[in-house]
């Protein structure tokens, strides 16, 4: 949550910061702001709303500065407003700071500062931290760097902070704990960002800053230290992303682009790993902890949101194929409920961003109790990836749309591979089924392509028909139940329509009371072992005049005959089918959101990367 950028170099900072903020806007868009060092003064410009509002506000001003920091906010402490927007000035006006994270003990620090006469222009915890730093700097008569170090030892919470000081015209001081920070190394310039996207146009060489590290960044110098003031050698990594990957490439929205990228991204997540012809799966991350996995007491999958839905499907698949006990946990609950964990447990952390605070802390806790951590992450070099004992990247490429689409299907592809590999090693799957599943998995990219080409127009029609509904119900059984949950979440996120996902049979235990002629009910009803049962569930909805939209397998005339509207997917093994079923549901949500005139890439109140709890 919140995006931060910084630049020190010899070019004009403002356009670089604005460009960077636009790339990070998916992390929050309640307000945006920049602070520039003009050589002898600090200038701060900030505005409630998206980066475009900041641009309008600054339009026509002649900002001559080659050093600056910028922020796009997802509000935690204090409503979205100009006054709560970052950057903040310290009381003296000599320091400006931006912050991503939460300072948990801010109330205590604030009252201490108020007793000393400090005043606050905002309701934010960030301004408290800034003045706390300034107070230490003044009282200890020390450098800003030293004051930051001292302050951070007392701070409870998560942060990335960037500061500029009137007395240091060529320097940004940065520090992190729990929130991400990347520093790009340019030609006599440095770029700072919450992720690497703001710097992609300028450099491919980056340093990922670790927790409790402090950076002193100048055009020609990057000094890294720990909080004990010892120098650390920066570990420079080469980025493997192209600028095109973070641009819309002719699509109206990132969400649509990312939905249509799925044939390629699923292929990428299988590439070099799945060899259907020779019936072989290569996954070095799994090999690394193979014995642990085979002899695991339990596999515990921890995740949030869409990634949790991928984990839920993985539970069904791993239990079916590998005969290992699996539990799927919301990371936010798991981290606080004192779970019983032993060194015989393997934790699979599923996360697109690799930065989700709850997931990160959940695995940190489990690791302390001896569990082995496997990270299934999209963003290379992210915190979860680095904290894991072993892992595998999903290779979906940067996902910019706040509603996750291509990252989800890449997670599923990889989770299938893991389940199949472990089942094979454990000999809990026979060769015929193994070969069949590998073969079907290899067909998925082409089948997704077929769905996108053949169903897009029909789904646009369905979206128009139901765009004014107030509520939706999504139902599925077995392997398709997690897809019902994901379909409902996607619709909520981008259309603001209330939607609930349920196991189809559970519907009779309450939600059926909602059914009338105004309620669209989406059935994920591909041909599987429960097909006859889901047909009965559809009959039950029809008998109560509900409107049925169904995801059906090609050639299924039974469900097609019952439903008001259908979205057709190719027939494939029931274990693999969910990765296809979700694609029409993503499109349906997208088009309903568009019909309602909403910003589907940046839905209200959401942020892509939830780095606060
Ligand atoms: O980056 P992560 O996968 O850890 O994020 C988890 C959730 O915040 C995320 O899936 C969220 O639910 C998305 N907005 C779903 O579209």
Coordinates of C-alpha atoms and ligand atoms in Angstrom, one line a residue:
X1 CA 0.0 0.0 0.0
X2 CA 1.3 3.5 -0.9
X3 CA 3.8 3.9 -3.6
X4 CA 7.1 5.7 -3.1
X5 CA 9.6 7.1 -5.6
X6 CA 12.8 9.1 -5.4
X7 CA 15.4 10.5 -7.7
X8 CA 18.8 12.0 -7.3
X9 CA 20.8 12.8 -10.4
X10 CA 21.4 15.6 -12.9
X11 CA 18.1 15.6 -14.8
X12 CA 14.9 17.4 -13.7
X13 CA 13.4 15.3 -11.0
X14 CA 9.7 16.3 -11.3
X15 CA 8.9 14.5 -14.6
X16 CA 10.8 11.4 -13.4
X17 CA 8.8 11.4 -10.1
X18 CA 5.5 11.9 -11.8
X19 CA 6.2 9.1 -14.3
X20 CA 7.2 6.8 -11.5
X21 CA 4.1 7.6 -9.4
X22 CA 1.9 6.7 -12.4
X23 CA 3.6 3.4 -12.5
X24 CA 3.0 2.8 -8.8
X25 CA -0.5 4.2 -8.7
X26 CA -1.9 0.7 -8.4
X27 CA -0.5 0.7 -4.8
X28 CA -2.9 3.4 -3.7
X29 CA -4.6 6.5 -5.2
X30 CA -6.1 8.5 -2.4
X31 CA -3.6 11.4 -2.9
X32 CA -0.3 12.1 -4.5
X33 CA 2.6 14.4 -3.8
X34 CA 6.2 15.3 -4.4
X35 CA 8.9 17.1 -2.5
X36 CA 11.8 18.7 -4.4
X37 CA 15.1 20.0 -3.4
X38 CA 15.8 23.1 -5.5
X39 CA 19.4 23.5 -4.2
X40 CA 18.6 25.9 -1.4
X41 CA 15.0 25.2 -0.5
X42 CA 12.5 22.4 -0.3
X43 CA 9.2 22.6 -2.2
X44 CA 6.2 20.3 -1.5
X45 CA 3.2 19.9 -3.8
X46 CA 0.4 17.5 -2.9
X47 CA -3.2 16.9 -3.8
X48 CA -6.0 14.6 -2.9
X49 CA -6.9 12.2 -5.6
X50 CA -5.0 10.5 -8.3
X51 CA -1.6 11.5 -9.8
X52 CA -3.4 13.3 -12.6
X53 CA -4.9 15.7 -10.0
X54 CA -1.4 16.5 -8.7
X55 CA -0.2 17.1 -12.3
X56 CA -3.1 19.6 -12.8
X57 CA -2.2 21.3 -9.6
X58 CA 1.5 21.7 -10.5
X59 CA 0.8 22.6 -14.1
X60 CA 2.6 25.8 -15.2
X61 CA 5.0 25.8 -12.3
X62 CA 8.6 26.0 -13.1
X63 CA 10.3 23.4 -10.8
X64 CA 14.0 23.4 -11.1
X65 CA 15.2 20.5 -9.0
X66 CA 17.3 17.4 -9.6
X67 CA 16.5 15.7 -6.3
X68 CA 13.1 14.7 -5.1
X69 CA 10.7 12.2 -3.6
X70 CA 7.1 11.3 -4.4
X71 CA 4.2 9.4 -2.9
X72 CA 0.9 7.9 -3.9
X73 CA -1.2 7.2 -0.9
X74 CA -3.6 4.5 0.3
X75 CA -5.0 6.1 3.4
X76 CA -4.5 4.4 6.8
X77 CA -4.3 7.2 9.4
X78 CA -6.5 10.2 8.4
X79 CA -9.0 10.5 5.6
X80 CA -7.8 11.1 2.0
X81 CA -7.3 14.9 1.8
X82 CA -4.7 17.4 0.8
X83 CA -3.5 17.8 4.4
X84 CA -3.0 14.1 4.9
X85 CA -1.3 13.7 1.6
X86 CA 2.5 13.0 1.6
X87 CA 5.2 14.4 1.6
X88 CA 5.0 16.1 5.1
X89 CA 7.2 18.9 6.3
X90 CA 8.9 18.7 9.7
X91 CA 8.0 21.4 12.2
X92 CA 11.1 23.4 11.2
X93 CA 10.3 23.0 7.5
X94 CA 13.8 21.8 7.0
X95 CA 13.0 18.1 6.3
X96 CA 10.4 16.5 4.0
X97 CA 9.4 12.9 4.3
X98 CA 7.2 10.2 2.6
X99 CA 6.2 7.0 4.3
X100 CA 4.7 3.7 3.3
X101 CA 3.6 1.5 6.2
X102 CA 2.1 2.0 9.7
X103 CA 3.7 3.4 12.8
X104 CA 1.9 1.4 15.5
X105 CA 3.2 3.4 18.5
X106 CA 2.6 6.8 16.9
X107 CA 0.0 7.9 19.5
X108 CA 2.6 7.7 22.3
X109 CA 5.3 9.4 20.2
X110 CA 2.8 12.1 19.2
X111 CA 1.9 12.9 22.8
X112 CA 5.6 13.1 23.8
X113 CA 6.2 15.5 20.9
X114 CA 3.1 17.6 21.7
X115 CA 4.4 18.0 25.3
X116 CA 7.5 19.4 23.8
X117 CA 5.5 21.9 21.7
X118 CA 5.4 20.1 18.4
X119 CA 2.3 20.8 16.2
X120 CA 0.8 18.6 13.5
X121 CA -0.6 19.6 10.2
X122 CA -2.1 16.2 9.4
X123 CA -3.7 13.2 11.1
X124 CA -1.0 10.8 9.9
X125 CA 1.3 8.6 11.8
X126 CA 3.9 9.5 9.2
X127 CA 4.1 13.2 10.3
X128 CA 4.7 12.0 13.8
X129 CA 7.6 9.8 12.8
X130 CA 9.1 12.7 10.8
X131 CA 8.9 15.1 13.8
X132 CA 10.3 12.4 16.1
X133 CA 13.3 12.2 13.8
X134 CA 13.7 15.9 13.7
X135 CA 13.5 16.1 17.4
X136 CA 16.3 13.6 17.8
X137 CA 18.4 15.5 15.2
X138 CA 18.0 18.8 17.1
X139 CA 18.4 17.4 20.6
X140 CA 21.4 15.2 19.8
X141 CA 22.8 17.8 17.4
X142 CA 23.5 14.9 14.9
X143 CA 23.2 14.3 11.2
X144 CA 19.8 13.3 9.7
X145 CA 21.2 9.8 9.0
X146 CA 22.0 9.4 12.7
X147 CA 18.7 10.7 13.8
X148 CA 16.9 8.3 11.5
X149 CA 18.9 5.4 12.9
X150 CA 18.1 6.4 16.5
X151 CA 14.4 7.0 15.8
X152 CA 13.9 3.7 14.0
X153 CA 15.1 1.8 17.0
X154 CA 12.1 3.1 18.9
X155 CA 9.6 2.7 16.2
X156 CA 7.1 -0.2 16.2
X157 CA 5.5 -0.9 12.9
X158 CA 6.3 -1.1 9.2
X159 CA 7.9 1.5 7.1
X160 CA 9.7 2.6 4.1
X161 CA 10.7 6.2 4.5
X162 CA 12.4 8.6 2.2
X163 CA 13.6 12.0 3.5
X164 CA 15.2 15.0 2.0
X165 CA 16.9 17.7 4.1
X166 CA 17.3 21.4 3.2
X167 CA 21.0 21.2 4.3
X168 CA 21.7 18.1 2.1
X169 CA 20.9 19.3 -1.4
X170 CA 22.1 16.1 -3.2
X171 CA 21.0 13.4 -0.8
X172 CA 18.0 11.2 -0.1
X173 CA 18.0 9.2 3.1
X174 CA 15.9 6.0 2.9
X175 CA 15.2 3.1 5.3
X176 CA 12.9 0.1 5.4
X177 CA 11.3 -2.5 7.6
X178 CA 8.4 -4.6 6.3
X179 CA 7.6 -2.5 3.3
X180 CA 9.5 -2.8 0.0
X181 CA 12.2 -0.6 -1.4
X182 CA 14.2 -0.9 -4.5
X183 CA 17.1 1.4 -5.6
X184 CA 18.0 1.5 -9.3
X185 CA 21.6 2.4 -10.3
X186 CA 21.7 4.8 -13.2
X187 CA 24.4 6.9 -14.9
X188 CA 25.4 9.4 -12.2
X189 CA 21.9 9.0 -10.8
X190 CA 19.8 6.8 -8.5
X191 CA 16.1 5.9 -8.6
X192 CA 14.1 4.7 -5.7
X193 CA 10.8 2.9 -5.8
X194 CA 8.4 0.6 -4.0
X195 CA 9.1 -1.8 -6.9
X196 CA 11.3 -1.6 -10.0
X197 CA 8.7 -0.3 -12.4
X198 CA 9.5 3.4 -12.0
X199 CA 13.1 2.8 -12.9
X200 CA 12.7 0.4 -15.8
X201 CA 13.0 3.1 -18.4
X202 CA 16.4 4.2 -17.0
X203 CA 18.2 1.2 -15.6
X204 CA 18.1 -2.6 -15.2
X205 CA 20.6 -2.7 -12.3
X206 CA 18.9 -2.6 -8.9
X207 CA 19.5 -3.2 -5.3
X208 CA 16.7 -4.6 -3.1
X209 CA 17.0 -3.1 0.3
X210 CA 16.4 -5.4 3.3
X211 CA 14.7 -4.8 6.6
X212 CA 16.6 -2.7 9.1
X213 CA 18.8 -1.2 6.3
X214 CA 19.4 2.5 5.8
X215 CA 20.5 4.0 2.5
X216 CA 22.3 7.3 1.9
X217 CA 21.7 8.0 -1.8
X218 CA 23.5 10.6 -3.8
X219 CA 23.9 10.8 -7.6
X220 CA 27.2 9.1 -7.6
X221 CA 27.0 7.1 -4.4
X222 CA 24.8 4.5 -2.7
X223 CA 25.9 3.9 0.9
X224 CA 24.1 1.0 2.6
X225 CA 24.2 0.6 6.4
X226 CA 22.5 -1.4 9.1
X227 CA 20.9 0.3 12.1
X228 CA 24.1 -0.3 14.0
X229 CA 25.9 2.0 11.5
X230 CA 27.9 -0.8 9.9
X231 CA 28.4 -0.6 6.2
X232 CA 26.8 -3.3 4.0
X233 CA 27.9 -4.0 0.4
X234 CA 24.9 -3.5 -1.9
X235 CA 24.0 -6.6 -3.8
X236 CA 23.3 -5.5 -7.4
X237 CA 20.9 -7.5 -9.4
X238 CA 19.9 -7.4 -13.1
X239 CA 16.2 -6.9 -13.8
X240 CA 14.6 -9.3 -16.2
X241 CA 11.6 -7.2 -17.2
X242 CA 10.9 -5.1 -20.3
X243 CA 9.2 -1.7 -20.1
X244 CA 6.5 -3.0 -22.4
X245 CA 5.4 -5.4 -19.7
X246 CA 4.2 -2.5 -17.6
X247 CA 2.4 -0.6 -20.3
X248 CA -1.2 -1.1 -21.6
X249 CA 0.0 -2.1 -25.1
X250 CA -3.1 -0.9 -26.9
X251 CA -5.7 -2.3 -24.4
X252 CA -8.1 0.1 -22.7
X253 CA -7.2 -1.3 -19.3
X254 CA -4.4 -3.3 -17.6
X255 CA -7.1 -5.7 -16.4
X256 CA -8.2 -6.6 -19.9
X257 CA -4.6 -6.8 -21.1
X258 CA -3.7 -9.1 -18.3
X259 CA -6.7 -11.3 -18.9
X260 CA -5.7 -11.6 -22.6
X261 CA -2.1 -12.3 -21.7
X262 CA -3.0 -15.5 -19.9
X263 CA -2.3 -17.9 -22.7
X264 CA 1.3 -16.6 -22.7
X265 CA 1.6 -16.2 -18.9
X266 CA 0.3 -19.7 -18.2
X267 CA 2.7 -21.0 -20.8
X268 CA 5.5 -19.1 -19.2
X269 CA 4.8 -20.5 -15.8
X270 CA 4.9 -24.0 -17.3
X271 CA 7.8 -23.4 -19.6
X272 CA 11.0 -25.4 -18.8
X273 CA 9.1 -27.2 -16.0
X274 CA 6.4 -29.3 -17.7
X275 CA 7.6 -31.8 -20.3
X276 CA 4.4 -33.6 -21.2
X277 CA 6.1 -35.6 -24.0
X278 CA 8.6 -37.2 -21.6
X279 CA 6.2 -37.2 -18.6
X280 CA 8.6 -35.1 -16.5
X281 CA 8.3 -32.1 -14.2
X282 CA 11.4 -30.0 -13.4
X283 CA 11.0 -27.8 -10.3
X284 CA 14.3 -27.3 -8.5
X285 CA 12.5 -25.5 -5.6
X286 CA 10.5 -28.6 -4.9
X287 CA 13.6 -30.8 -5.3
X288 CA 15.3 -28.7 -2.6
X289 CA 12.7 -29.7 0.0
X290 CA 11.5 -32.9 -1.6
X291 CA 12.0 -35.1 1.4
X292 CA 10.3 -32.6 3.7
X293 CA 7.3 -32.5 1.3
X294 CA 7.0 -36.2 0.9
X295 CA 7.1 -36.9 4.6
X296 CA 5.2 -33.7 5.7
X297 CA 2.8 -34.1 8.5
X298 CA 0.8 -31.3 6.9
X299 CA 1.1 -28.8 4.2
X300 CA -0.3 -25.4 5.4
X301 CA -1.1 -22.9 2.6
X302 CA -1.1 -19.3 3.8
X303 CA -2.3 -16.5 1.6
X304 CA -4.8 -13.7 1.3
X305 CA -7.5 -12.7 -1.2
X306 CA -7.2 -14.2 -4.7
X307 CA -4.0 -16.0 -3.7
X308 CA -6.0 -17.7 -0.9
X309 CA -8.5 -19.0 -3.5
X310 CA -5.6 -20.5 -5.4
X311 CA -4.5 -22.1 -2.2
X312 CA -8.0 -23.5 -1.6
X313 CA -7.9 -25.2 -5.0
X314 CA -4.5 -26.5 -4.2
X315 CA -5.8 -28.1 -1.0
X316 CA -8.3 -30.1 -3.1
X317 CA -5.7 -31.1 -5.6
X318 CA -2.8 -31.9 -3.2
X319 CA -5.1 -34.0 -1.0
X320 CA -6.5 -35.8 -4.0
X321 CA -3.2 -36.5 -5.7
X322 CA -0.6 -36.6 -2.9
X323 CA -2.6 -37.9 0.0
X324 CA -1.1 -35.3 2.3
X325 CA -3.1 -33.4 4.9
X326 CA -3.5 -29.8 3.7
X327 CA -4.9 -26.8 5.5
X328 CA -5.5 -23.4 3.9
X329 CA -5.2 -20.4 6.2
X330 CA -6.0 -16.8 5.8
X331 CA -2.6 -15.3 6.7
X332 CA -4.2 -12.6 8.8
X333 CA -5.9 -15.2 11.1
X334 CA -3.0 -17.7 11.1
X335 CA -0.4 -15.2 12.3
X336 CA -2.5 -14.3 15.4
X337 CA -4.1 -17.5 16.4
X338 CA -1.1 -19.4 17.9
X339 CA -1.3 -22.4 15.6
X340 CA 0.5 -25.6 16.4
X341 CA 3.4 -25.9 14.0
X342 CA 6.2 -28.4 14.0
X343 CA 9.3 -29.1 11.9
X344 CA 7.3 -31.7 10.0
X345 CA 5.0 -29.0 8.5
X346 CA 5.6 -27.4 5.2
X347 CA 4.2 -23.9 4.7
X348 CA 3.4 -22.8 1.1
X349 CA 3.0 -19.0 1.0
X350 CA 1.1 -18.0 -2.1
X351 CA 1.4 -14.3 -3.0
X352 CA 1.5 -12.3 -6.2
X353 CA 3.3 -9.3 -4.7
X354 CA 5.5 -11.2 -2.3
X355 CA 5.0 -8.3 0.0
X356 CA 1.6 -8.9 1.7
X357 CA 2.2 -8.0 5.3
X358 CA 0.0 -10.7 6.9
X359 CA 1.5 -13.5 4.7
X360 CA 5.0 -12.3 5.4
X361 CA 4.6 -12.3 9.2
X362 CA 2.7 -15.6 9.1
X363 CA 5.7 -17.3 7.5
X364 CA 8.1 -15.5 9.7
X365 CA 6.3 -17.0 12.8
X366 CA 6.0 -20.5 11.3
X367 CA 9.7 -20.4 10.4
X368 CA 10.6 -19.6 14.0
X369 CA 8.7 -22.7 15.0
X370 CA 10.7 -24.9 12.7
X371 CA 8.4 -25.2 9.6
X372 CA 9.9 -25.3 6.1
X373 CA 8.7 -22.4 4.0
X374 CA 8.0 -22.7 0.3
X375 CA 7.3 -19.4 -1.4
X376 CA 5.1 -19.3 -4.5
X377 CA 5.5 -15.7 -5.6
X378 CA 5.2 -13.6 -8.7
X379 CA 7.4 -10.6 -8.0
X380 CA 11.0 -11.6 -8.2
X381 CA 13.2 -10.6 -5.3
X382 CA 10.2 -9.7 -3.1
X383 CA 10.3 -10.2 0.7
X384 CA 8.3 -13.5 0.8
X385 CA 10.6 -14.9 -1.9
X386 CA 13.6 -14.0 0.0
X387 CA 12.3 -15.3 3.3
X388 CA 11.4 -18.7 1.9
X389 CA 13.6 -21.8 2.3
X390 CA 12.7 -22.8 -1.2
X391 CA 10.2 -21.7 -3.8
X392 CA 9.2 -21.1 -7.4
X393 CA 8.3 -18.0 -9.2
X394 CA 5.0 -17.9 -11.1
X395 CA 6.5 -15.9 -14.1
X396 CA 3.2 -14.1 -14.8
X397 CA 5.1 -10.8 -15.4
X398 CA 4.2 -7.5 -13.7
X399 CA 0.5 -7.4 -12.8
X400 CA -0.7 -3.8 -12.7
X401 CA -4.5 -4.2 -12.5
X402 CA -5.5 -4.1 -8.9
X403 CA -7.8 -7.1 -9.4
X404 CA -5.6 -10.1 -9.8
X405 CA -6.2 -12.2 -13.0
X406 CA -3.1 -13.5 -14.7
X407 CA -1.3 -14.0 -11.4
X408 CA -4.1 -16.3 -10.3
X409 CA -4.0 -18.6 -13.3
X410 CA -0.2 -18.7 -13.1
X411 CA -0.5 -19.7 -9.4
X412 CA -2.8 -22.4 -10.3
X413 CA -0.6 -23.7 -13.1
X414 CA 2.4 -23.9 -10.7
X415 CA 0.4 -25.4 -7.9
X416 CA -0.8 -28.1 -10.3
X417 CA 2.9 -28.8 -11.2
X418 CA 3.9 -29.0 -7.5
X419 CA 1.0 -31.4 -6.7
X420 CA 1.8 -33.6 -9.6
X421 CA 5.5 -33.7 -8.9
X422 CA 5.0 -34.6 -5.3
X423 CA 2.4 -37.2 -6.1
X424 CA 4.7 -38.8 -8.6
X425 CA 7.7 -38.8 -6.2
X426 CA 5.4 -40.2 -3.4
X427 CA 3.9 -42.7 -5.8
X428 CA 0.4 -41.7 -4.9
X429 CA -0.7 -41.3 -8.6
X430 CA -0.7 -43.9 -11.2
X431 CA 1.2 -43.4 -14.5
X432 CA -1.9 -43.2 -16.6
X433 CA -3.5 -40.4 -14.6
X434 CA -0.1 -38.6 -14.3
X435 CA 0.3 -38.7 -18.1
X436 CA -3.3 -37.5 -18.7
X437 CA -3.0 -34.6 -16.3
X438 CA 0.4 -33.5 -17.7
X439 CA -1.1 -33.7 -21.2
X440 CA -4.1 -31.7 -20.2
X441 CA -2.1 -29.1 -18.4
X442 CA 0.0 -28.6 -21.5
X443 CA -3.1 -27.8 -23.4
X444 CA -4.3 -25.1 -21.1
X445 CA -2.6 -22.1 -22.8
X446 CA -4.2 -22.9 -26.1
X447 CA -7.6 -23.6 -24.5
X448 CA -7.5 -20.3 -22.7
X449 CA -6.7 -18.6 -26.0
X450 CA -9.8 -20.4 -27.5
X451 CA -12.0 -19.1 -24.6
X452 CA -10.8 -15.6 -25.1
X453 CA -11.4 -15.7 -28.8
X454 CA -14.7 -17.5 -28.9
X455 CA -16.5 -16.2 -25.7
X456 CA -15.5 -12.6 -25.5
X457 CA -18.4 -11.2 -27.6
X458 CA -21.0 -13.4 -25.8
X459 CA -19.6 -12.4 -22.4
X460 CA -19.9 -8.7 -23.3
X461 CA -23.6 -9.3 -24.1
X462 CA -24.1 -11.1 -20.8
X463 CA -22.4 -8.3 -18.9
X464 CA -24.7 -5.7 -20.5
X465 CA -27.7 -7.8 -19.5
X466 CA -26.8 -8.1 -15.8
X467 CA -24.8 -4.9 -15.2
X468 CA -27.6 -3.3 -13.2
X469 CA -28.0 -6.2 -10.8
X470 CA -27.6 -5.4 -7.1
X471 CA -26.4 -8.8 -6.0
X472 CA -24.9 -12.0 -7.5
X473 CA -24.5 -15.5 -6.2
X474 CA -21.6 -17.7 -7.4
X475 CA -21.9 -21.4 -6.9
X476 CA -19.6 -24.3 -7.5
X477 CA -18.8 -27.8 -6.2
X478 CA -15.6 -29.6 -5.6
X479 CA -12.6 -28.3 -7.6
X480 CA -14.9 -25.5 -9.0
X481 CA -15.9 -24.2 -5.5
X482 CA -12.7 -22.0 -5.2
X483 CA -13.5 -20.6 -8.6
X484 CA -17.0 -19.6 -7.5
X485 CA -15.3 -17.7 -4.6
X486 CA -12.8 -16.1 -7.0
X487 CA -15.6 -15.1 -9.5
X488 CA -17.5 -13.4 -6.7
X489 CA -14.4 -11.6 -5.4
X490 CA -13.6 -10.3 -8.9
X491 CA -17.1 -9.0 -9.4
X492 CA -17.1 -7.2 -6.1
X493 CA -13.8 -5.6 -6.7
X494 CA -14.4 -4.1 -10.1
X495 CA -18.2 -3.6 -10.2
X496 CA -19.0 -2.8 -6.5
X497 CA -21.9 -5.3 -6.9
X498 CA -22.4 -7.4 -3.8
X499 CA -21.5 -11.0 -4.7
X500 CA -21.2 -14.1 -2.6
X501 CA -19.5 -17.4 -3.5
X502 CA -20.8 -20.6 -2.0
X503 CA -20.4 -24.3 -2.3
X504 CA -23.4 -25.1 -4.5
X505 CA -24.9 -27.6 -2.0
X506 CA -24.5 -25.2 0.9
X507 CA -26.9 -22.8 -0.9
X508 CA -29.9 -24.7 0.6
X509 CA -28.7 -23.9 4.1
X510 CA -29.4 -20.2 3.9
X511 CA -28.5 -18.3 0.7
X512 CA -31.4 -19.8 -1.2
X513 CA -33.6 -17.3 0.7
X514 CA -32.1 -14.6 -1.5
X515 CA -33.2 -16.1 -4.7
X516 CA -35.9 -14.4 -6.8
X517 CA -36.3 -13.2 -10.4
X518 CA -33.8 -10.4 -9.8
X519 CA -30.9 -12.5 -8.6
X520 CA -28.4 -13.7 -11.1
X521 CA -26.8 -16.9 -10.0
X522 CA -23.5 -17.9 -11.7
X523 CA -22.9 -21.6 -11.7
X524 CA -19.4 -23.0 -12.3
X525 CA -20.9 -26.2 -13.8
X526 CA -18.2 -27.8 -16.0
X527 CA -18.5 -31.6 -16.6
X528 CA -17.1 -33.4 -13.5
X529 CA -17.9 -36.0 -11.0
X530 CA -20.5 -33.8 -9.4
X531 CA -22.2 -32.8 -12.6
X532 CA -25.6 -34.4 -11.9
X533 CA -25.7 -32.8 -8.5
X534 CA -25.0 -29.4 -9.8
X535 CA -27.7 -29.9 -12.4
X536 CA -30.1 -30.4 -9.5
X537 CA -28.9 -27.3 -7.8
X538 CA -29.5 -25.3 -11.0
X539 CA -33.0 -26.8 -11.2
X540 CA -33.6 -25.6 -7.6
X541 CA -32.6 -22.0 -8.5
X542 CA -34.7 -22.1 -11.7
X543 CA -37.7 -23.4 -9.7
X544 CA -37.4 -20.2 -7.7
X545 CA -37.2 -18.0 -10.7
X546 CA -33.5 -17.1 -10.3
X547 CA -31.6 -16.2 -13.4
X548 CA -28.8 -18.7 -14.2
X549 CA -25.6 -17.9 -15.9
X550 CA -23.4 -21.0 -16.2
X551 CA -19.9 -21.8 -17.1
X552 CA -20.3 -25.0 -19.1
X553 CA -18.2 -27.6 -20.8
X554 CA -18.3 -27.6 -24.6
X555 CA -21.1 -30.0 -25.7
X556 CA -23.0 -30.0 -22.4
X557 CA -26.5 -29.5 -23.6
X558 CA -28.1 -30.3 -20.3
X559 CA -26.8 -27.3 -18.4
X560 CA -26.9 -25.1 -21.6
X561 CA -30.6 -26.1 -21.9
X562 CA -31.4 -25.0 -18.3
X563 CA -29.3 -21.8 -18.0
X564 CA -30.4 -18.4 -19.2
X565 CA -26.9 -17.6 -20.4
X566 CA -23.8 -19.7 -20.9
X567 CA -20.1 -19.2 -21.1
X568 CA -18.5 -22.2 -22.8
X569 CA -15.1 -23.7 -22.0
X570 CA -13.3 -26.7 -23.6
X571 CA -13.7 -30.1 -21.9
X572 CA -10.7 -31.1 -19.9
X573 CA -9.9 -33.3 -16.9
X574 CA -11.9 -32.1 -13.9
X575 CA -8.8 -31.4 -11.8
X576 CA -7.5 -29.0 -14.4
X577 CA -10.8 -27.5 -15.5
X578 CA -10.9 -24.7 -12.8
X579 CA -8.0 -22.9 -14.5
X580 CA -10.2 -22.6 -17.6
X581 CA -13.5 -21.9 -15.8
X582 CA -12.1 -18.7 -14.1
X583 CA -11.3 -17.0 -17.4
X584 CA -14.9 -16.2 -18.5
X585 CA -15.6 -15.1 -14.9
X586 CA -12.8 -12.6 -15.1
X587 CA -14.1 -11.2 -18.4
X588 CA -17.7 -11.0 -17.0
X589 CA -16.5 -8.9 -14.0
X590 CA -14.4 -6.7 -16.3
X591 CA -17.2 -6.0 -18.7
X592 CA -19.8 -5.4 -15.9
X593 CA -17.4 -2.9 -14.3
X594 CA -17.0 -1.2 -17.7
X595 CA -20.7 -1.1 -18.2
X596 CA -21.1 0.6 -14.8
X597 CA -18.5 3.2 -15.9
X598 CA -16.0 2.3 -13.2
X599 CA -12.2 2.5 -13.1
X600 CA -11.6 -1.3 -13.2
X601 CA -7.8 -0.9 -12.9
X602 CA -8.0 1.1 -9.7
X603 CA -11.2 0.1 -7.8
X604 CA -12.1 2.4 -4.9
X605 CA -10.6 1.7 -1.5
X606 CA -8.3 -1.1 -2.8
X607 CA -4.5 -1.3 -3.3
X608 CA -2.6 -3.9 -5.1
X609 CA -0.1 -4.6 -2.5
X610 CA -1.3 -4.8 1.1
X611 CA 1.8 -4.1 3.0
X612 CA 0.0 -3.1 6.2
X613 CA -2.2 -5.4 8.3
Ligands
LIG1 O1 0.1 -10.0 -3.5 P1 -0.8 -11.1 -2.8 O2 -1.2 -12.2 -3.8 O3 -0.3 -11.6 -1.5 O4 -2.2 -10.3 -2.5 C1 -3.2 -10.9 -1.8 C2 -4.5 -10.1 -2.0 O5 -4.3 -8.9 -1.4 C3 -4.9 -10.0 -3.4 O6 -5.1 -11.3 -4.0 C4 -6.3 -9.2 -3.5 O7 -7.3 -10.0 -3.0 C5 -6.5 -8.8 -5.0 N1 -7.1 -7.5 -5.0 C6 -7.5 -9.8 -5.6 O8 -7.9 -9.4 -6.9

